[in-house]
Amino acid sequence: MAERSFLGDMLTTLFERRQADQAASDERSLPDLCRALLDAEGEVSGIRLAQTILDRYGTLDDAGRRDFFTFLNDDLEINVNALGAAAARYAETNDLKDYQAMVAQTETRRWELFRRLNMPMGATRALVEMRRHLLVALKDQPDLKRTDIDFRHLLRSWFNRGFLVLRQISWETPASILEKIVEYEAVHAIESWDDLRRRLYPQDRRCFAYFHPAMPEEPLIFVEVALTQAVPDSIQGVLAEDRAPVEARETTTAVFYSISNCQQGLTGISFGNFLIKQVVEELKAELPGLTTFVTLSPIPRLNAWLRTQPEDDTTARVLANVATEDEVRDTAAAYLRHAKTSKGLPFDPVARFHLGNGAQIYAVHGNGDTSPNGIQQSSGAMVNYHYDLTKIEANHERFQQSGEVALDDAFQQSQSPAKTRIIPGRQRIAS
Amino acid sequence: MAERSFLGDMLTTLFERRQADQAASDERSLPDLCRALLDAEGEVSGIRLAQTILDRYGTLDDAGRRDFFTFLNDDLEINVNALGAAAARYAETNDLKDYQAMVAQTETRRWELFRRLNMPMGATRALVEMRRHLLVALKDQPDLKRTDIDFRHLLRSWFNRGFLVLRQISWETPASILEKIVEYEAVHAIESWDDLRRRLYPQDRRCFAYFHPAMPEEPLIFVEVALTQAVPDSIQGVLAEDRAPVEARETTTAVFYSISNCQQGLTGISFGNFLIKQVVEELKAELPGLTTFVTLSPIPRLNAWLRTQPEDDTTARVLANVATEDEVRDTAAAYLRHAKTSKGLPFDPVARFHLGNGAQIYAVHGNGDTSPNGIQQSSGAMVNYHYDLTKIEANHERFQQSGEVALDDAFQQSQSPAKTRIIPGRQRIAS
Amino acid sequence: MAERSFLGDMLTTLFERRQADQAASDERSLPDLCRALLDAEGEVSGIRLAQTILDRYGTLDDAGRRDFFTFLNDDLEINVNALGAAAARYAETNDLKDYQAMVAQTETRRWELFRRLNMPMGATRALVEMRRHLLVALKDQPDLKRTDIDFRHLLRSWFNRGFLVLRQISWETPASILEKIVEYEAVHAIESWDDLRRRLYPQDRRCFAYFHPAMPEEPLIFVEVALTQAVPDSIQGVLAEDRAPVEARETTTAVFYSISNCQQGLTGISFGNFLIKQVVEELKAELPGLTTFVTLSPIPRLNAWLRTQPEDDTTARVLANVATEDEVRDTAAAYLRHAKTSKGLPFDPVARFHLGNGAQIYAVHGNGDTSPNGIQQSSGAMVNYHYDLTKIEANHERFQQSGEVALDDAFQQSQSPAKTRIIPGRQRIAS
Amino acid sequence: MAERSFLGDMLTTLFERRQADQAASDERSLPDLCRALLDAEGEVSGIRLAQTILDRYGTLDDAGRRDFFTFLNDDLEINVNALGAAAARYAETNDLKDYQAMVAQTETRRWELFRRLNMPMGATRALVEMRRHLLVALKDQPDLKRTDIDFRHLLRSWFNRGFLVLRQISWETPASILEKIVEYEAVHAIESWDDLRRRLYPQDRRCFAYFHPAMPEEPLIFVEVALTQAVPDSIQGVLAEDRAPVEARETTTAVFYSISNCQQGLTGISFGNFLIKQVVEELKAELPGLTTFVTLSPIPRLNAWLRTQPEDDTTARVLANVATEDEVRDTAAAYLRHAKTSKGLPFDPVARFHLGNGAQIYAVHGNGDTSPNGIQQSSGAMVNYHYDLTKIEANHERFQQSGEVALDDAFQQSQSPAKTRIIPGRQRIAS
C-alpha cells in the first residue's frame, strides 16, 4: 500500500534528454577545452563545454586517451612545494586563513575538472567509462596512478552507499536492463532468455541489483538468489531446467548463488557487502519463514593454488579430475581453511570477500559445479558461506585481527578426524 | 511518447524504508560511536552505527551540538606536521608511494566520517540539517570553519549539477511537496492554497524545482514562471486574483518572478544559474513561440543603501514613500547601475546573481511591488533582468573582468538625458 | 517489494491527450450528428464525430439538453411492435436466426449511440455528466426514464466492480485530487487544507477511494478511516485539532467515520458495500492488530422523523436540544431499531445502507456530533455500526428476508430495562 | 514535460492482489453456485462466490465446459413468452411501468451472471478465456450461439474503444509483456530475442499495442512499424539483420508491416481500425516529417483462391513458384482488385480489413515475402495499402456502398495496358 514517491517520476524527466544534442563543434584542443572549463567560461557555459569535452573524448583511440590522461596527470597536479610551504605556514600561525590556503593546495585541479565534467546528462556514466580506460592505461604507465587516486576518491564520494538504490530484477524488468544482466553475469553464464527466465520468473527465485540514480540504465552489482528448503550442494540442482518451483512462503533458506560486479570503471569501490546485507533484510521482511542465509560459491583459485604446491597423489587426482567426490571436497576444505596470501588472508578471493564480510564456512561440496568452468577452476568443488546474523560482527572482528577463518558449527561437526587431509608442504591439518 | 525510465520506480523502493527502525540503543558517547564508525566496526555494521549516531545527534540541544562540532573540528583534523613532512618527502623523491602517503595526509578524518554517516536511508537530509546547525554555531565559534570547509567540499561533490533532477511543480504534485513550496517561498509569500493554485494551475503559469535523488521529498531551489505576452512591470499584475489566463501557445515571454533557495544547509552551493538556464531550454522546447526570457526581480537592498548615502530631496521622498513613480524608478536604476561593493561588484545581491549569470538590465519600474515588503525594501521598485541567450556569455565575461553592469538596448534607449538622476555623494550619472 | 505493473504507466499516455483538439466544426444538428455516428460515417470517423457531439452537448443550456434528451428518448427507442413480432416468431420456430432477430430488437439505438460516444478521450466523464443532467431533467419529465434505464444499464456495465481501482488518498496524493476530496466530502465538511492534512497525514488516519481508469482524475466514492484503540463515541474526538496521533501498529479498531459518493451521475450504481469490505481486507493485511471494524455514523433523518411523531416530553426536549445525553441516545436507539419505511426497511438511509451490508448496531451516542449540522439533523446523536466479518452474511440474509435490525451483543447488554424508551404513537419498545 | 497522471499508479495496487487467495472450498455444484451468485448471497459475498466459480471453471475439461455452457444457454435464457406478453402490454398501454417490465424481460440472466463474475481481481481475463472456450464449443454445438450473443455484447461494452489504452512497446518494456508479443505475432514470426530487439530497439522502428486496464498484462492487438525514406517492396528488406537504422527525424514514411490480434476470446470485437488511426496520429505528432502512411501486407488467400480458378499457364507458374516477379505481381494485383466474396467484398481478408478502413492499394510486389510462409500463401507477393488521410472517409463510403476497391494514383499510373493480366474464368481485366 506504499505510495509511489514523488521521486518515482523524478528521473523520467524528459527534461534532461533535450540537452544531449547541444555539444557544439569547437576547434580548441582537449587540454584547452579543459582549461576553459576550469576557468570563467566554465561558469557560464559549463554544461556545453563539458559535453563537448566528453564527446571529443569519446572519439579518442588508445593513444589519444593516453595523451589525455598524461595531460590530466601532469598539468593538473598538486603543487607540492606550495603545499609544503602552506602546511609549514599554518603549523606556525595556526591561523584560519592559512588553514584555508593550505587546504586549497591539497586538491588537484583534476578534481574540479571531474566535477565540472559531470554536469551534462549521462556524464556520470561517461566518467565511469573514462576510469575504465584509465585502469587499462595504468598497466603500462604506472604513474597515472596519481590521476586514479583522484578518480577513485571522487567515485567513492559519488557512489556512496547512501546514494545507491536497490531494485529487484524480475521478469517485469525492462528488456534493456535484462540484457545487461545477461551480459554482466560473471559467475554462471546465462545462456539464453529461457535460462534468464528460469532465474527470474519462478516464485522461488529472486535477483536484486544496486543502481545509481545518475546512470539508471546500468546495474552496478547484482545478486541472484534461490529460495529453498535446504542448503543446496550443487549449482546444477539450482539451475536445473526441469525443477519444480517451491512456494516462496514454504522456503527456509535463501541461497546467494551468483554475485557479479558490472562496472569495471568502479573497481575498488565495493558494494557487495552492503548488497548482501540489504537483500537479507529485504527477504526477511517479505518472507519471515526464511531463517538461513547462505551462499553457494565457487572456489575460483583452488586448482591454480594446488598447482603451486608439491604434488601428492590426491592432489594429482584432483587436478586430473579423477579424484572421488570426497577427495575433492576435503582438498577444497583444506585449501579454504589454510591457503593464505603473504598478508595472512585467505588465498581465495571469493573466500576473502565473504569471510571478510563476517560469513563463516558452512559446507564444502566435491561435486558442486560440473560445468567446464567449474571443473577447470576447482575440479567441481563449491562452498557454502553462511551469513549468520548473530555472528557476523564477531567473525569480522577476528578476521580483521588475525585472519581467522570462521567455521560454522555444522561444518566443524562434519569434519571427523577420519576426514583429515594432508596437503604436502604444509603441516598436517584437519580439513 | 517517452517511455518511463526504469529508474522512475527505482526510488520508490519500499526497500530503504525498512532500515529506518534499526537504530539500536548503544551506550557509548557520540565521539566513541564516531570513532567506532571510522574503525573496523564501521565496515561490518556501518549502517546501523551511522543510524545510531544520526539519531543521537538528532536529540542534541545547542550546547550538545557545539560539543559535537568541537569534537569534529579538533579530534578529526589534519595532522599538519605529518602533511608537511609527507609533502617534503615527495618533493624530494618524486616517488609514487610517497605521493600516496602525502595524499593520505591531506584528507581529514571528518570526510570519511561524513561519507560513512551518509549510508542509512535519509542520512543525506540529516547531514544537510547538520550543516545548517554548523552554520549557526559558526557565528559564535569561527574556528569551526575548518569543519565547514570539509562539509561544503563534500556537499559540493554530492550535489553536483549532474545529480540534480529538474521537476515541474504543478497542481498534480503531491501535497507533501506543495506544502514545502509554500513554506520555502522567500520572495512573494504564498498566502493560501488558493494563492498557490493560482501560481501552479493556470496554463500560463509554471514552476520548476531541482531535487536530489537522496532527499526526494525536499526541493532544493525553485523558480516560478509567468508566461505572458509582454514584459510585466509589476508583481501585482502577475499575481492578481482575477486575471484571465492566456493560452500558453500564444505567449511570447517567460517571466521568472520568484526564485527561492530552500535548504540553508546548502548555503554556498549554488544551483540558481543552472536552474534558470535549464528552465529556459525546457520552455523553449515546449513552447517554441517563447522568444523573451526575463525576470521580474526585487531590489532588496535599495533602501538600505539609500540610507547610507548623503540625503537629497529625492532620496528623502523615496525613503518616505512620497516620491513619484518616476523618481523611484530613476533612483532604483541609478542604484542598480552604480552602487558597488568594495570589490566592485553590484551592491544589490539579486543584481549580483543575475548579472553574474550574464543577464542584462532590461527595465526598472517605480511601482512594481506595492506589498508592505516591497515598499519597505525598495519603495516599490522592481527590475527586469533579461536573459538574452546570444549575449549571456559575453556579459558574464565582462562582468567577471570589470564588474560591468550589462544594459539591454531597450533599457539604454529608455534612458534619456532628461531622466538623469544625481544621487549626492556620487558623480553625476545617467540613470 | 512489488514491481510496479506495466499498466502503471499505461494511463499516463501522452497519446490520448493529442486527440482532444480535433473536434471539428460541423454544421449539422445534434440529432443529425448522432445519426451520422450511428451510421457508416461513425465507423470510419467515429472518434471525431463523437468528440464533436460531446463538445456541442457541452454548450447546451437546460432547454437544449431537454431537447436532446427528448430526441434520445423518442427517436432512438425500441420498436415495440417489431419486438413483439420477433418474440412471437422465435417462440414458434425456436430457430437461432429468429433468436438473433429478436435480440436485435431488444436493444435501443441509444445504447449503440452511448457506446460510440464513449470513444474519445474523456468521454466517459462527459457521459457521467450527461446522466447527471438527465436525472435533473427527469424530475420534470418522467418519461425520460426510458432513456435513463439505458443509461443506468450501460453505466452499471462500465463501472462494474471488476474495473474499479482502489487507491489510498494520502498527503502524497496530487493536489488536483485532494481538492476534489474537499469538494465531495458530504458528511463532515473539510474546512481547510489544515483540516484535510489532519485527516490524511497522521499515521493513524487513512482515506481510500475508488477510481475508474477512464476518468482517473475523479474519485467515485471515498471513505475516511480513523485507527484507534477503542470505539469512539463522538466525531469531535476523531477530528480534534490537538489530538496526539497513535502508532498505527498499536491500534485495534478501524473507524469508518465518513463515506461520500462523489458522482451524482452514477446515482443508483452502488460502490459503498464493496469499498468498505475491500478497505477492511486492506487494513487487516497491513495491520494485523486490527480486530474491530466499526463506523461512526450520522443519523441524518432522526429529527425529521421525530417531527412526524406524536410529541411527548422527551421528544420535545430532544427536538429543542435540551434533552440529556441519555435521552438523546435512547431516542436515537429507539428510532434506529424501530422506525421503518412502508416497505419495512429502516427509515434512516444510513442505517439502511450499513444494515443492508450486514453490519449490526454496536452503540448509540447522545453527544456524538455537536456541529450545527449534527444538532440540526439528530440533536447530536451518532451511531456505530459494527462490521463483524463472522456475522455479515447471516445479518444480511435476515435483513433481506425480514428487515431485521441486527444488534451487536455489546449493544444488547447495554440496553437495560431501565433504559427503555417509549416513543408515543408506537408500541412500547426496548430501545 | 507531462506530469504522470495520478492513475499512473492506480493500477499497481497491491490491493487487488490480496483477494486472490480467498476462493473458498464450497461443495455446491457450478450451477448452484451461479444461482447463489445471482441471488441475495451474491450481494453480500459476491466477490468470494465469483472467485469460487471462476476457480472451479478453471479446473473443467472439455466435457465439463460443455455442460457449463449448456447450463448457461438453457437455464439462464430469456423467457420469450413473457417477453412477447410484456411487449404486447406496453404497446397497448404505453405506460412507463410496462416499459420497465418489458425491458426487464429483454435481458438474459447470463448477463447479470457475467457482470457479477467480473468482480474479483483477474476475472476479466478469465471471462475472455471462457469466451475462447465457448467459441471452440460452438463449432460442435451451434445453439450455444445464444450464449455467445450475450458474451459478445458484454465484451463489446467492456472493451469499448474509450477504455483501451495505447502503449508503445519498446526495448524498455518488461520482458513479461515482450514474451507475449513474441507469442502473439501472427504475421512474421519473431524468431529470437535478437529478432525482437531488431524490431523494437532501433530508432526507426516502433511497436504499439492496445491494452485494457483490467488485464494489463495482456496486449489485445499490436502493430509493428518501420520508419523509412521510401515505401518498401519486401519484408526481407524491412527485417534484414544487417540493415543500418535511419535517423527517425529523417524518415518520411511509416510502414505498418505487421498487425496481430492477440485474444481469440475477443473475436468479433474489432480494434485494428482504431489502432492504426491512433498510431498515425501519434507518429505525426512525434515526427512531423512523416507524410506517408502505408502497410506492407501479406496476401494470405492468393494461392488458395488461384487454386479454385481454371488454370492457365501463368497461374500454374505462379502456383509452382516458377513465375517471374512481374507475373506474380500482376496476378496478385488482379486478385486484389477483382476476387470477391459472394457478398461482393474482397476475397482477401487482409484486403477487406484495410480497404474497409478506407485505405487504398498503393503498390503490389512480386517478390515481397520469400519466407516459406510467404511462398506458400502468395508465391511471395505482398501489397502496400495506403492510408491517405484525405481520402479515407470517401474510400470507406464507396467501399461500404459498392465494395469498390480504392486505388492510389501511384498505383493506377503503374498499371500500363502492357501489364494487363487475364485470369481465366473471369473477364479480361487490367491488373
mmCIF file of C-alpha atoms in Angstrom, chain C residues 158-377:
data_model
loop_
_atom_site.group_PDB
_atom_site.id
_atom_site.type_symbol
_atom_site.label_atom_id
_atom_site.label_comp_id
_atom_site.label_asym_id
_atom_site.label_seq_id
_atom_site.Cartn_x
_atom_site.Cartn_y
_atom_site.Cartn_z
ATOM 1 C CA TRP C 158 -18.892 0.054 -17.387
ATOM 2 C CA PHE C 159 -18.495 0.709 -13.685
ATOM 3 C CA ASN C 160 -18.521 -2.959 -12.831
ATOM 4 C CA ARG C 161 -16.700 -3.663 -9.599
ATOM 5 C CA GLY C 162 -14.025 -5.517 -11.573
ATOM 6 C CA PHE C 163 -12.985 -2.315 -13.284
ATOM 7 C CA LEU C 164 -12.740 -0.135 -10.202
ATOM 8 C CA VAL C 165 -9.400 0.639 -8.704
ATOM 9 C CA LEU C 166 -8.874 1.244 -5.014
ATOM 10 C CA ARG C 167 -6.358 3.921 -4.162
ATOM 11 C CA GLN C 168 -5.201 5.287 -0.887
ATOM 12 C CA ILE C 169 -5.635 9.035 -0.665
ATOM 13 C CA SER C 170 -2.811 10.475 1.374
ATOM 14 C CA TRP C 171 -0.775 13.579 1.834
ATOM 15 C CA GLU C 172 1.306 12.249 -1.095
ATOM 16 C CA THR C 173 -1.697 12.496 -3.390
ATOM 17 C CA PRO C 174 -1.693 15.239 -6.033
ATOM 18 C CA ALA C 175 -3.423 18.442 -5.020
ATOM 19 C CA SER C 176 -5.722 18.137 -8.035
ATOM 20 C CA ILE C 177 -7.261 15.004 -6.492
ATOM 21 C CA LEU C 178 -7.241 16.341 -2.967
ATOM 22 C CA GLU C 179 -9.246 19.404 -3.908
ATOM 23 C CA LYS C 180 -11.934 17.025 -5.141
ATOM 24 C CA ILE C 181 -11.932 15.173 -1.852
ATOM 25 C CA VAL C 182 -12.511 18.505 -0.148
ATOM 26 C CA GLU C 183 -15.286 19.310 -2.585
ATOM 27 C CA TYR C 184 -17.059 15.957 -2.388
ATOM 28 C CA GLU C 185 -16.880 15.323 1.366
ATOM 29 C CA ALA C 186 -20.560 15.133 2.200
ATOM 30 C CA VAL C 187 -20.641 14.074 5.843
ATOM 31 C CA HIS C 188 -18.224 16.186 7.872
ATOM 32 C CA ALA C 189 -17.150 19.141 5.742
ATOM 33 C CA ILE C 190 -13.392 19.680 5.328
ATOM 34 C CA GLU C 191 -12.843 23.253 6.309
ATOM 35 C CA SER C 192 -9.304 23.929 5.180
ATOM 36 C CA TRP C 193 -6.158 22.296 3.922
ATOM 37 C CA ASP C 194 -5.066 22.033 7.535
ATOM 38 C CA ASP C 195 -8.228 20.106 8.300
ATOM 39 C CA LEU C 196 -7.557 17.883 5.294
ATOM 40 C CA ARG C 197 -3.991 17.322 6.431
ATOM 41 C CA ARG C 198 -5.218 16.201 9.843
ATOM 42 C CA ARG C 199 -7.354 13.563 8.120
ATOM 43 C CA LEU C 200 -4.655 12.287 5.763
ATOM 44 C CA TYR C 201 -1.212 12.829 7.196
ATOM 45 C CA PRO C 202 -1.121 11.272 10.695
ATOM 46 C CA GLN C 203 -0.208 7.610 10.760
ATOM 47 C CA ASP C 204 -3.457 6.699 12.485
ATOM 48 C CA ARG C 205 -5.567 8.145 9.687
ATOM 49 C CA ARG C 206 -6.390 6.657 6.291
ATOM 50 C CA CYS C 207 -8.508 7.516 3.310
ATOM 51 C CA PHE C 208 -9.376 5.265 0.393
ATOM 52 C CA ALA C 209 -11.208 5.930 -2.829
ATOM 53 C CA TYR C 210 -12.447 4.026 -5.838
ATOM 54 C CA PHE C 211 -11.474 5.320 -9.250
ATOM 55 C CA HIS C 212 -12.309 4.227 -12.769
ATOM 56 C CA PRO C 213 -9.414 4.027 -15.229
ATOM 57 C CA ALA C 214 -11.290 6.040 -17.839
ATOM 58 C CA MET C 215 -11.764 9.019 -15.522
ATOM 59 C CA PRO C 216 -8.693 8.839 -13.339
ATOM 60 C CA GLU C 217 -8.934 12.370 -12.108
ATOM 61 C CA GLU C 218 -12.330 11.781 -10.498
ATOM 62 C CA PRO C 219 -12.851 9.798 -7.298
ATOM 63 C CA LEU C 220 -16.117 7.838 -7.375
ATOM 64 C CA ILE C 221 -16.543 7.274 -3.657
ATOM 65 C CA PHE C 222 -14.218 7.581 -0.708
ATOM 66 C CA VAL C 223 -14.102 6.607 2.909
ATOM 67 C CA GLU C 224 -12.176 8.230 5.749
ATOM 68 C CA VAL C 225 -10.826 5.961 8.455
ATOM 69 C CA ALA C 226 -9.517 6.600 11.942
ATOM 70 C CA LEU C 227 -7.343 3.939 13.559
ATOM 71 C CA THR C 228 -7.951 3.938 17.289
ATOM 72 C CA GLN C 229 -7.610 1.918 20.448
ATOM 73 C CA ALA C 230 -11.306 1.999 21.294
ATOM 74 C CA VAL C 231 -14.590 2.560 19.556
ATOM 75 C CA PRO C 232 -15.082 6.346 19.568
ATOM 76 C CA ASP C 233 -18.297 7.973 20.759
ATOM 77 C CA SER C 234 -18.041 11.360 19.045
ATOM 78 C CA ILE C 235 -16.830 12.887 15.843
ATOM 79 C CA GLN C 236 -15.406 15.817 17.786
ATOM 80 C CA GLY C 237 -12.870 13.449 19.325
ATOM 81 C CA VAL C 238 -11.959 11.984 15.973
ATOM 82 C CA LEU C 239 -11.439 15.326 14.262
ATOM 83 C CA ALA C 240 -9.922 17.242 17.187
ATOM 84 C CA GLU C 241 -7.175 19.592 16.066
ATOM 85 C CA ASP C 242 -4.932 18.927 19.009
ATOM 86 C CA ARG C 243 -5.143 15.182 19.414
ATOM 87 C CA ALA C 244 -1.895 13.197 19.533
ATOM 88 C CA PRO C 245 -1.648 10.524 16.819
ATOM 89 C CA VAL C 246 -1.308 6.909 17.903
ATOM 90 C CA GLU C 247 1.230 4.458 16.476
ATOM 91 C CA ALA C 248 -0.689 2.683 13.716
ATOM 92 C CA ARG C 249 0.718 -0.642 14.825
ATOM 93 C CA GLU C 250 -0.754 -0.186 18.275
ATOM 94 C CA THR C 251 -4.313 0.384 17.138
ATOM 95 C CA THR C 252 -7.033 -2.234 17.355
ATOM 96 C CA THR C 253 -10.011 -0.531 15.795
ATOM 97 C CA ALA C 254 -10.682 0.926 12.370
ATOM 98 C CA VAL C 255 -13.420 3.524 12.398
ATOM 99 C CA PHE C 256 -15.126 4.467 9.130
ATOM 100 C CA TYR C 257 -16.250 7.946 10.025
ATOM 101 C CA SER C 258 -17.185 9.374 6.649
ATOM 102 C CA ILE C 259 -18.285 7.836 3.366
ATOM 103 C CA SER C 260 -19.063 10.104 0.434
ATOM 104 C CA ASN C 261 -20.323 9.361 -3.028
ATOM 105 C CA CYS C 262 -18.768 11.771 -5.495
ATOM 106 C CA GLN C 263 -20.616 11.379 -8.792
ATOM 107 C CA GLN C 264 -24.278 12.279 -8.968
ATOM 108 C CA GLY C 265 -24.246 10.945 -12.499
ATOM 109 C CA LEU C 266 -23.643 7.478 -11.060
ATOM 110 C CA THR C 267 -26.683 7.532 -8.770
ATOM 111 C CA GLY C 268 -28.077 4.045 -8.446
ATOM 112 C CA ILE C 269 -24.779 2.319 -9.162
ATOM 113 C CA SER C 270 -23.569 1.329 -5.768
ATOM 114 C CA PHE C 271 -19.944 1.027 -4.661
ATOM 115 C CA GLY C 272 -20.068 1.591 -0.923
ATOM 116 C CA ASN C 273 -20.591 -2.014 0.052
ATOM 117 C CA PHE C 274 -17.564 -3.130 -1.935
ATOM 118 C CA LEU C 275 -15.455 -0.242 -0.767
ATOM 119 C CA ILE C 276 -15.920 -0.942 2.918
ATOM 120 C CA LYS C 277 -15.225 -4.613 2.536
ATOM 121 C CA GLN C 278 -12.137 -4.073 0.425
ATOM 122 C CA VAL C 279 -10.782 -1.491 2.828
ATOM 123 C CA VAL C 280 -11.338 -3.906 5.700
ATOM 124 C CA GLU C 281 -9.292 -6.530 3.829
ATOM 125 C CA GLU C 282 -6.660 -3.990 3.017
ATOM 126 C CA LEU C 283 -6.278 -2.728 6.556
ATOM 127 C CA LYS C 284 -6.175 -6.214 8.015
ATOM 128 C CA ALA C 285 -3.373 -7.111 5.653
ATOM 129 C CA GLU C 286 -1.377 -4.027 6.571
ATOM 130 C CA LEU C 287 -2.095 -4.018 10.300
ATOM 131 C CA PRO C 288 -2.817 -7.481 11.645
ATOM 132 C CA GLY C 289 -3.516 -5.975 15.068
ATOM 133 C CA LEU C 290 -6.815 -4.533 13.862
ATOM 134 C CA THR C 291 -9.670 -6.621 15.139
ATOM 135 C CA THR C 292 -12.673 -4.310 15.214
ATOM 136 C CA PHE C 293 -14.207 -2.555 12.221
ATOM 137 C CA VAL C 294 -16.930 -0.059 13.016
ATOM 138 C CA THR C 295 -18.423 3.091 11.638
ATOM 139 C CA LEU C 296 -19.088 6.318 13.400
ATOM 140 C CA SER C 297 -22.194 7.292 11.503
ATOM 141 C CA PRO C 298 -24.656 10.152 11.446
ATOM 142 C CA ILE C 299 -28.369 9.562 11.930
ATOM 143 C CA PRO C 300 -29.477 12.051 9.329
ATOM 144 C CA ARG C 301 -33.254 11.577 9.461
ATOM 145 C CA LEU C 302 -33.763 11.265 13.201
ATOM 146 C CA ASN C 303 -35.226 14.687 13.835
ATOM 147 C CA ALA C 304 -37.169 14.718 10.592
ATOM 148 C CA TRP C 305 -38.837 11.531 11.694
ATOM 149 C CA LEU C 306 -39.408 12.672 15.264
ATOM 150 C CA ARG C 307 -41.284 15.660 13.947
ATOM 151 C CA THR C 308 -43.774 13.332 12.268
ATOM 152 C CA GLN C 309 -44.473 11.533 15.517
ATOM 153 C CA PRO C 310 -46.956 12.447 18.236
ATOM 154 C CA GLU C 311 -44.872 14.528 20.571
ATOM 155 C CA ASP C 312 -44.110 13.593 24.148
ATOM 156 C CA ASP C 313 -41.938 15.491 26.597
ATOM 157 C CA THR C 314 -38.717 13.727 25.780
ATOM 158 C CA THR C 315 -39.218 14.102 22.058
ATOM 159 C CA ALA C 316 -39.897 17.779 22.573
ATOM 160 C CA ARG C 317 -36.739 18.157 24.602
ATOM 161 C CA VAL C 318 -34.698 16.264 22.040
ATOM 162 C CA LEU C 319 -36.026 18.425 19.228
ATOM 163 C CA ALA C 320 -35.433 21.548 21.318
ATOM 164 C CA ASN C 321 -31.912 20.423 22.114
ATOM 165 C CA VAL C 322 -32.491 20.495 25.817
ATOM 166 C CA ALA C 323 -32.615 16.752 26.384
ATOM 167 C CA THR C 324 -29.964 14.945 28.404
ATOM 168 C CA GLU C 325 -27.305 12.976 26.577
ATOM 169 C CA ASP C 326 -29.010 9.773 27.696
ATOM 170 C CA GLU C 327 -32.379 10.917 26.451
ATOM 171 C CA VAL C 328 -30.941 11.704 23.056
ATOM 172 C CA ARG C 329 -29.158 8.396 22.949
ATOM 173 C CA ASP C 330 -32.205 6.367 23.921
ATOM 174 C CA THR C 331 -34.419 8.208 21.490
ATOM 175 C CA ALA C 332 -31.965 7.632 18.680
ATOM 176 C CA ALA C 333 -31.597 3.983 19.580
ATOM 177 C CA ALA C 334 -35.360 3.520 19.522
ATOM 178 C CA TYR C 335 -35.542 5.257 16.155
ATOM 179 C CA LEU C 336 -32.821 3.129 14.639
ATOM 180 C CA ARG C 337 -34.371 -0.073 15.841
ATOM 181 C CA HIS C 338 -37.983 0.624 15.101
ATOM 182 C CA ALA C 339 -38.615 3.425 12.652
ATOM 183 C CA LYS C 340 -39.383 1.754 9.338
ATOM 184 C CA THR C 341 -40.426 2.677 5.846
ATOM 185 C CA SER C 342 -43.610 1.384 4.335
ATOM 186 C CA LYS C 343 -41.567 -1.489 2.908
ATOM 187 C CA GLY C 344 -40.436 -2.461 6.359
ATOM 188 C CA LEU C 345 -36.887 -1.212 5.891
ATOM 189 C CA PRO C 346 -35.149 1.118 8.333
ATOM 190 C CA PHE C 347 -36.361 4.667 7.913
ATOM 191 C CA ASP C 348 -32.841 6.042 8.227
ATOM 192 C CA PRO C 349 -30.950 5.871 4.914
ATOM 193 C CA VAL C 350 -27.544 5.419 6.524
ATOM 194 C CA ALA C 351 -28.921 2.641 8.702
ATOM 195 C CA ARG C 352 -30.425 1.052 5.612
ATOM 196 C CA PHE C 353 -27.052 1.112 3.908
ATOM 197 C CA HIS C 354 -24.972 -0.410 6.689
ATOM 198 C CA LEU C 355 -27.570 -2.877 7.954
ATOM 199 C CA GLY C 356 -28.164 -3.888 4.366
ATOM 200 C CA ASN C 357 -24.460 -4.593 4.069
ATOM 201 C CA GLY C 358 -24.713 -6.950 7.005
ATOM 202 C CA ALA C 359 -23.396 -4.648 9.729
ATOM 203 C CA GLN C 360 -25.026 -4.532 13.176
ATOM 204 C CA ILE C 361 -25.719 -1.748 15.652
ATOM 205 C CA TYR C 362 -22.877 -1.540 18.153
ATOM 206 C CA ALA C 363 -23.551 1.581 20.199
ATOM 207 C CA VAL C 364 -25.558 4.803 20.062
ATOM 208 C CA HIS C 365 -24.217 8.080 21.429
ATOM 209 C CA GLY C 366 -26.171 11.101 22.556
ATOM 210 C CA ASN C 367 -23.368 13.580 22.219
ATOM 211 C CA GLY C 368 -21.708 12.333 19.090
ATOM 212 C CA ASP C 369 -21.837 15.310 16.763
ATOM 213 C CA THR C 370 -22.148 18.780 18.207
ATOM 214 C CA SER C 371 -21.659 20.562 14.899
ATOM 215 C CA PRO C 372 -24.578 22.725 13.692
ATOM 216 C CA ASN C 373 -25.398 20.055 11.156
ATOM 217 C CA GLY C 374 -25.241 17.280 13.749
ATOM 218 C CA ILE C 375 -27.521 19.189 16.105
ATOM 219 C CA GLN C 376 -29.896 20.063 13.360
ATOM 220 C CA GLN C 377 -30.390 16.579 11.986
#
